[in-house]
């Protein structure tokens, strides 16, 4: 049996997580998977803000992580043993048992991906759930219409860096992004095609937004909550649409966080605030990959990733996501031989 290192949840954090909330352990996995199963050697894994909520023992849309058990999340790897004819040895697959070096899964729980059209790790970022989140948010939850002014928060992150480009493809007349610090706001303008960039660390968010969008905004993709959501509601135009995708500004709060105090502004503008879970839009995956893969291949869709090497550094990468240390998708490379 091969030994597989894994990251386990050692304690439930109160407030911001720390390295002490994680533990590196070793488990044995069978080298001969059961009937209908495959053994996958993980090459890349994803760390994402939503995982912070799973560290709490509280009801949510997804079960909490269990104490002293390995964490879970999206990963991509190579099938090294198979007892399922439809998933042969050597196939590259995505699945949900990250945070470990090897995973045994039912064949139905993996998806074979085509690495001839994009590198394996792209299926965790622009061709994965974060890219799909941006696409579904702007086509279904808060659909962009020709001529719209679109605002995106966390615009240099995994979702936001793709969302601005999607908004442009959908006909937006002006695309505005918010990010933290001058390096990231410059990246929004120079790499990700935004028309204007707001540095939320500089303060005065409503004033910066008013300068970037003096006539208001039609669509807002919210991954931050808090002051960003309040500023967007204050600037929303009649019939505006807001996609509530995340609220990373509140994830480490130890007590309930007050909501925006200007919600009636949304009512006056007949605006829509609609929650969005990417798991409700997996039916769009073929459409999104078919649309995005050629754009990724020819460089039209511009993406970046922040890579941390080694399973033992996965907690460090996750904590970095929560404080905005990444540009584009934050990934952990488990296989030193995996190309970047």
PDB file of C-alpha atoms in Angstrom, residues 5-155:
ATOM      1  CA  UNK A   5       0.405  12.394   3.137  1.00  0.00           C
ATOM      2  CA  UNK A   6      -2.711  14.443   3.853  1.00  0.00           C
ATOM      3  CA  UNK A   7      -3.734  17.645   5.611  1.00  0.00           C
ATOM      4  CA  UNK A   8      -6.265  17.203   8.408  1.00  0.00           C
ATOM      5  CA  UNK A   9      -8.348  19.704  10.358  1.00  0.00           C
ATOM      6  CA  UNK A  10      -6.749  19.785  13.807  1.00  0.00           C
ATOM      7  CA  UNK A  11      -8.985  22.437  15.410  1.00  0.00           C
ATOM      8  CA  UNK A  12     -11.907  24.683  14.546  1.00  0.00           C
ATOM      9  CA  UNK A  13     -10.691  28.292  14.373  1.00  0.00           C
ATOM     10  CA  UNK A  14     -12.301  31.191  16.175  1.00  0.00           C
ATOM     11  CA  UNK A  15     -11.805  34.196  13.941  1.00  0.00           C
ATOM     12  CA  UNK A  16      -8.913  33.979  11.508  1.00  0.00           C
ATOM     13  CA  UNK A  17      -7.448  30.475  11.052  1.00  0.00           C
ATOM     14  CA  UNK A  18      -3.805  29.818  11.875  1.00  0.00           C
ATOM     15  CA  UNK A  19      -1.316  27.114  10.927  1.00  0.00           C
ATOM     16  CA  UNK A  20      -2.105  25.377  14.237  1.00  0.00           C
ATOM     17  CA  UNK A  21      -5.589  24.524  12.927  1.00  0.00           C
ATOM     18  CA  UNK A  22      -4.049  22.092  10.415  1.00  0.00           C
ATOM     19  CA  UNK A  23      -2.055  18.878  10.834  1.00  0.00           C
ATOM     20  CA  UNK A  24       0.081  16.935   8.357  1.00  0.00           C
ATOM     21  CA  UNK A  25      -0.504  13.188   8.648  1.00  0.00           C
ATOM     22  CA  UNK A  26       0.191  10.004   6.696  1.00  0.00           C
ATOM     23  CA  UNK A  27      -2.358   7.404   5.675  1.00  0.00           C
ATOM     24  CA  UNK A  28      -2.147   4.211   3.650  1.00  0.00           C
ATOM     25  CA  UNK A  29      -4.184   3.812   0.479  1.00  0.00           C
ATOM     26  CA  UNK A  30      -4.752   0.536  -1.386  1.00  0.00           C
ATOM     27  CA  UNK A  31      -2.714   0.064  -4.543  1.00  0.00           C
ATOM     28  CA  UNK A  32      -5.585  -1.976  -6.004  1.00  0.00           C
ATOM     29  CA  UNK A  33      -8.802   0.053  -5.945  1.00  0.00           C
ATOM     30  CA  UNK A  34     -12.129  -1.715  -5.479  1.00  0.00           C
ATOM     31  CA  UNK A  35     -14.540  -2.532  -8.256  1.00  0.00           C
ATOM     32  CA  UNK A  36     -15.593   0.597 -10.115  1.00  0.00           C
ATOM     33  CA  UNK A  37     -12.895   2.679  -8.417  1.00  0.00           C
ATOM     34  CA  UNK A  38      -9.672   4.427  -9.392  1.00  0.00           C
ATOM     35  CA  UNK A  39      -6.522   5.464  -7.553  1.00  0.00           C
ATOM     36  CA  UNK A  40      -5.414   9.001  -8.401  1.00  0.00           C
ATOM     37  CA  UNK A  41      -2.047  10.602  -7.693  1.00  0.00           C
ATOM     38  CA  UNK A  42      -2.887  14.257  -7.206  1.00  0.00           C
ATOM     39  CA  UNK A  43      -0.745  16.745  -9.097  1.00  0.00           C
ATOM     40  CA  UNK A  44      -2.484  20.032  -8.298  1.00  0.00           C
ATOM     41  CA  UNK A  45      -5.047  21.104  -5.700  1.00  0.00           C
ATOM     42  CA  UNK A  46      -7.144  24.192  -5.194  1.00  0.00           C
ATOM     43  CA  UNK A  47      -7.571  26.334  -2.093  1.00  0.00           C
ATOM     44  CA  UNK A  48     -10.607  28.604  -2.066  1.00  0.00           C
ATOM     45  CA  UNK A  49     -12.229  31.137   0.278  1.00  0.00           C
ATOM     46  CA  UNK A  50     -15.404  29.045   0.771  1.00  0.00           C
ATOM     47  CA  UNK A  51     -13.306  26.473   2.626  1.00  0.00           C
ATOM     48  CA  UNK A  52     -13.168  28.838   5.606  1.00  0.00           C
ATOM     49  CA  UNK A  53     -16.880  28.275   6.217  1.00  0.00           C
ATOM     50  CA  UNK A  54     -16.389  24.511   6.182  1.00  0.00           C
ATOM     51  CA  UNK A  55     -13.952  24.825   9.082  1.00  0.00           C
ATOM     52  CA  UNK A  56     -16.863  25.873  11.330  1.00  0.00           C
ATOM     53  CA  UNK A  57     -19.279  23.311  12.752  1.00  0.00           C
ATOM     54  CA  UNK A  58     -22.341  25.131  11.469  1.00  0.00           C
ATOM     55  CA  UNK A  59     -25.133  24.377   8.990  1.00  0.00           C
ATOM     56  CA  UNK A  60     -24.455  25.599   5.462  1.00  0.00           C
ATOM     57  CA  UNK A  61     -24.927  24.644   1.844  1.00  0.00           C
ATOM     58  CA  UNK A  62     -22.051  22.158   2.169  1.00  0.00           C
ATOM     59  CA  UNK A  63     -21.169  19.948   5.183  1.00  0.00           C
ATOM     60  CA  UNK A  64     -18.396  21.127   7.519  1.00  0.00           C
ATOM     61  CA  UNK A  65     -14.970  19.539   7.547  1.00  0.00           C
ATOM     62  CA  UNK A  66     -14.621  16.863  10.206  1.00  0.00           C
ATOM     63  CA  UNK A  67     -12.034  17.207  12.961  1.00  0.00           C
ATOM     64  CA  UNK A  68      -9.001  14.914  12.625  1.00  0.00           C
ATOM     65  CA  UNK A  69     -10.045  13.999   9.088  1.00  0.00           C
ATOM     66  CA  UNK A  70      -8.511  15.142   5.797  1.00  0.00           C
ATOM     67  CA  UNK A  71      -9.897  18.300   4.259  1.00  0.00           C
ATOM     68  CA  UNK A  72     -11.532  18.202   0.830  1.00  0.00           C
ATOM     69  CA  UNK A  73     -11.474  20.346  -2.270  1.00  0.00           C
ATOM     70  CA  UNK A  74     -10.943  20.349  -5.993  1.00  0.00           C
ATOM     71  CA  UNK A  75      -7.866  18.576  -7.326  1.00  0.00           C
ATOM     72  CA  UNK A  76      -6.511  17.240 -10.589  1.00  0.00           C
ATOM     73  CA  UNK A  77      -4.267  14.237 -10.993  1.00  0.00           C
ATOM     74  CA  UNK A  78      -3.269  11.113 -12.887  1.00  0.00           C
ATOM     75  CA  UNK A  79      -5.007   7.765 -12.583  1.00  0.00           C
ATOM     76  CA  UNK A  80      -2.279   5.313 -11.498  1.00  0.00           C
ATOM     77  CA  UNK A  81      -4.503   2.263 -10.913  1.00  0.00           C
ATOM     78  CA  UNK A  82      -7.984   1.549 -12.209  1.00  0.00           C
ATOM     79  CA  UNK A  83     -10.710  -1.009 -11.669  1.00  0.00           C
ATOM     80  CA  UNK A  84     -13.109   0.954 -13.880  1.00  0.00           C
ATOM     81  CA  UNK A  85     -12.814   0.437 -17.668  1.00  0.00           C
ATOM     82  CA  UNK A  86     -14.258   3.873 -18.451  1.00  0.00           C
ATOM     83  CA  UNK A  87     -11.387   5.613 -16.604  1.00  0.00           C
ATOM     84  CA  UNK A  88      -8.100   4.071 -17.734  1.00  0.00           C
ATOM     85  CA  UNK A  89      -4.683   4.274 -16.132  1.00  0.00           C
ATOM     86  CA  UNK A  90      -2.912   7.406 -17.351  1.00  0.00           C
ATOM     87  CA  UNK A  91      -6.063   9.518 -17.635  1.00  0.00           C
ATOM     88  CA  UNK A  92      -6.007  12.996 -16.125  1.00  0.00           C
ATOM     89  CA  UNK A  93      -9.043  13.597 -13.930  1.00  0.00           C
ATOM     90  CA  UNK A  94     -10.548  16.243 -11.704  1.00  0.00           C
ATOM     91  CA  UNK A  95     -12.299  15.351  -8.459  1.00  0.00           C
ATOM     92  CA  UNK A  96     -13.069  16.656  -4.966  1.00  0.00           C
ATOM     93  CA  UNK A  97     -10.573  14.800  -2.747  1.00  0.00           C
ATOM     94  CA  UNK A  98      -7.762  17.311  -2.594  1.00  0.00           C
ATOM     95  CA  UNK A  99      -5.549  18.043   0.423  1.00  0.00           C
ATOM     96  CA  UNK A 100      -3.855  14.635   0.001  1.00  0.00           C
ATOM     97  CA  UNK A 101      -1.299  13.033  -2.272  1.00  0.00           C
ATOM     98  CA  UNK A 102      -3.344   9.990  -3.313  1.00  0.00           C
ATOM     99  CA  UNK A 103      -7.117   9.533  -3.492  1.00  0.00           C
ATOM    100  CA  UNK A 104      -9.308   6.469  -4.034  1.00  0.00           C
ATOM    101  CA  UNK A 105     -12.574   7.415  -5.723  1.00  0.00           C
ATOM    102  CA  UNK A 106     -15.536   5.864  -7.461  1.00  0.00           C
ATOM    103  CA  UNK A 107     -15.254   6.346 -11.197  1.00  0.00           C
ATOM    104  CA  UNK A 108     -18.486   8.360 -11.106  1.00  0.00           C
ATOM    105  CA  UNK A 109     -16.776  10.885  -8.807  1.00  0.00           C
ATOM    106  CA  UNK A 110     -14.043  11.839 -11.284  1.00  0.00           C
ATOM    107  CA  UNK A 111     -14.135  13.732 -14.572  1.00  0.00           C
ATOM    108  CA  UNK A 112     -11.645  12.950 -17.316  1.00  0.00           C
ATOM    109  CA  UNK A 113     -10.213  16.174 -18.763  1.00  0.00           C
ATOM    110  CA  UNK A 114      -8.513  16.889 -22.060  1.00  0.00           C
ATOM    111  CA  UNK A 115      -4.982  18.158 -21.474  1.00  0.00           C
ATOM    112  CA  UNK A 116      -4.440  18.644 -25.201  1.00  0.00           C
ATOM    113  CA  UNK A 117      -6.580  21.793 -25.130  1.00  0.00           C
ATOM    114  CA  UNK A 118      -5.361  23.211 -21.801  1.00  0.00           C
ATOM    115  CA  UNK A 119      -2.893  22.254 -19.061  1.00  0.00           C
ATOM    116  CA  UNK A 120      -4.237  20.106 -16.254  1.00  0.00           C
ATOM    117  CA  UNK A 121      -4.204  22.894 -13.673  1.00  0.00           C
ATOM    118  CA  UNK A 122      -6.423  25.093 -15.863  1.00  0.00           C
ATOM    119  CA  UNK A 123      -9.310  22.778 -14.958  1.00  0.00           C
ATOM    120  CA  UNK A 124      -9.017  24.058 -11.371  1.00  0.00           C
ATOM    121  CA  UNK A 125      -9.076  27.708 -12.450  1.00  0.00           C
ATOM    122  CA  UNK A 126     -10.396  29.292 -15.641  1.00  0.00           C
ATOM    123  CA  UNK A 127     -11.845  25.996 -16.913  1.00  0.00           C
ATOM    124  CA  UNK A 128     -12.904  24.907 -13.430  1.00  0.00           C
ATOM    125  CA  UNK A 129     -15.359  26.069 -10.812  1.00  0.00           C
ATOM    126  CA  UNK A 130     -13.946  29.591 -10.511  1.00  0.00           C
ATOM    127  CA  UNK A 131     -14.212  30.265 -14.238  1.00  0.00           C
ATOM    128  CA  UNK A 132     -17.688  28.747 -14.267  1.00  0.00           C
ATOM    129  CA  UNK A 133     -18.663  30.953 -11.312  1.00  0.00           C
ATOM    130  CA  UNK A 134     -17.794  34.074 -13.274  1.00  0.00           C
ATOM    131  CA  UNK A 135     -19.650  32.843 -16.359  1.00  0.00           C
ATOM    132  CA  UNK A 136     -22.799  31.701 -14.565  1.00  0.00           C
ATOM    133  CA  UNK A 137     -22.930  34.854 -12.433  1.00  0.00           C
ATOM    134  CA  UNK A 138     -22.849  37.139 -15.468  1.00  0.00           C
ATOM    135  CA  UNK A 139     -25.105  35.088 -17.757  1.00  0.00           C
ATOM    136  CA  UNK A 140     -27.695  33.739 -15.320  1.00  0.00           C
ATOM    137  CA  UNK A 141     -27.602  35.304 -11.862  1.00  0.00           C
ATOM    138  CA  UNK A 142     -26.971  38.929 -12.875  1.00  0.00           C
ATOM    139  CA  UNK A 143     -26.983  38.807 -16.660  1.00  0.00           C
ATOM    140  CA  UNK A 144     -24.960  41.418 -18.491  1.00  0.00           C
ATOM    141  CA  UNK A 145     -26.749  43.236 -21.296  1.00  0.00           C
ATOM    142  CA  UNK A 146     -25.333  45.227 -24.177  1.00  0.00           C
ATOM    143  CA  UNK A 147     -24.045  48.593 -22.963  1.00  0.00           C
ATOM    144  CA  UNK A 148     -24.068  47.765 -19.237  1.00  0.00           C
ATOM    145  CA  UNK A 149     -21.614  49.217 -16.741  1.00  0.00           C
ATOM    146  CA  UNK A 150     -20.260  46.281 -14.711  1.00  0.00           C
ATOM    147  CA  UNK A 151     -18.506  46.311 -11.339  1.00  0.00           C
ATOM    148  CA  UNK A 152     -16.516  43.314 -10.059  1.00  0.00           C
ATOM    149  CA  UNK A 153     -15.036  42.989  -6.567  1.00  0.00           C
ATOM    150  CA  UNK A 154     -11.957  40.865  -5.782  1.00  0.00           C
ATOM    151  CA  UNK A 155     -11.230  41.542  -9.439  1.00  0.00           C
TER     152      UNK A 155
END
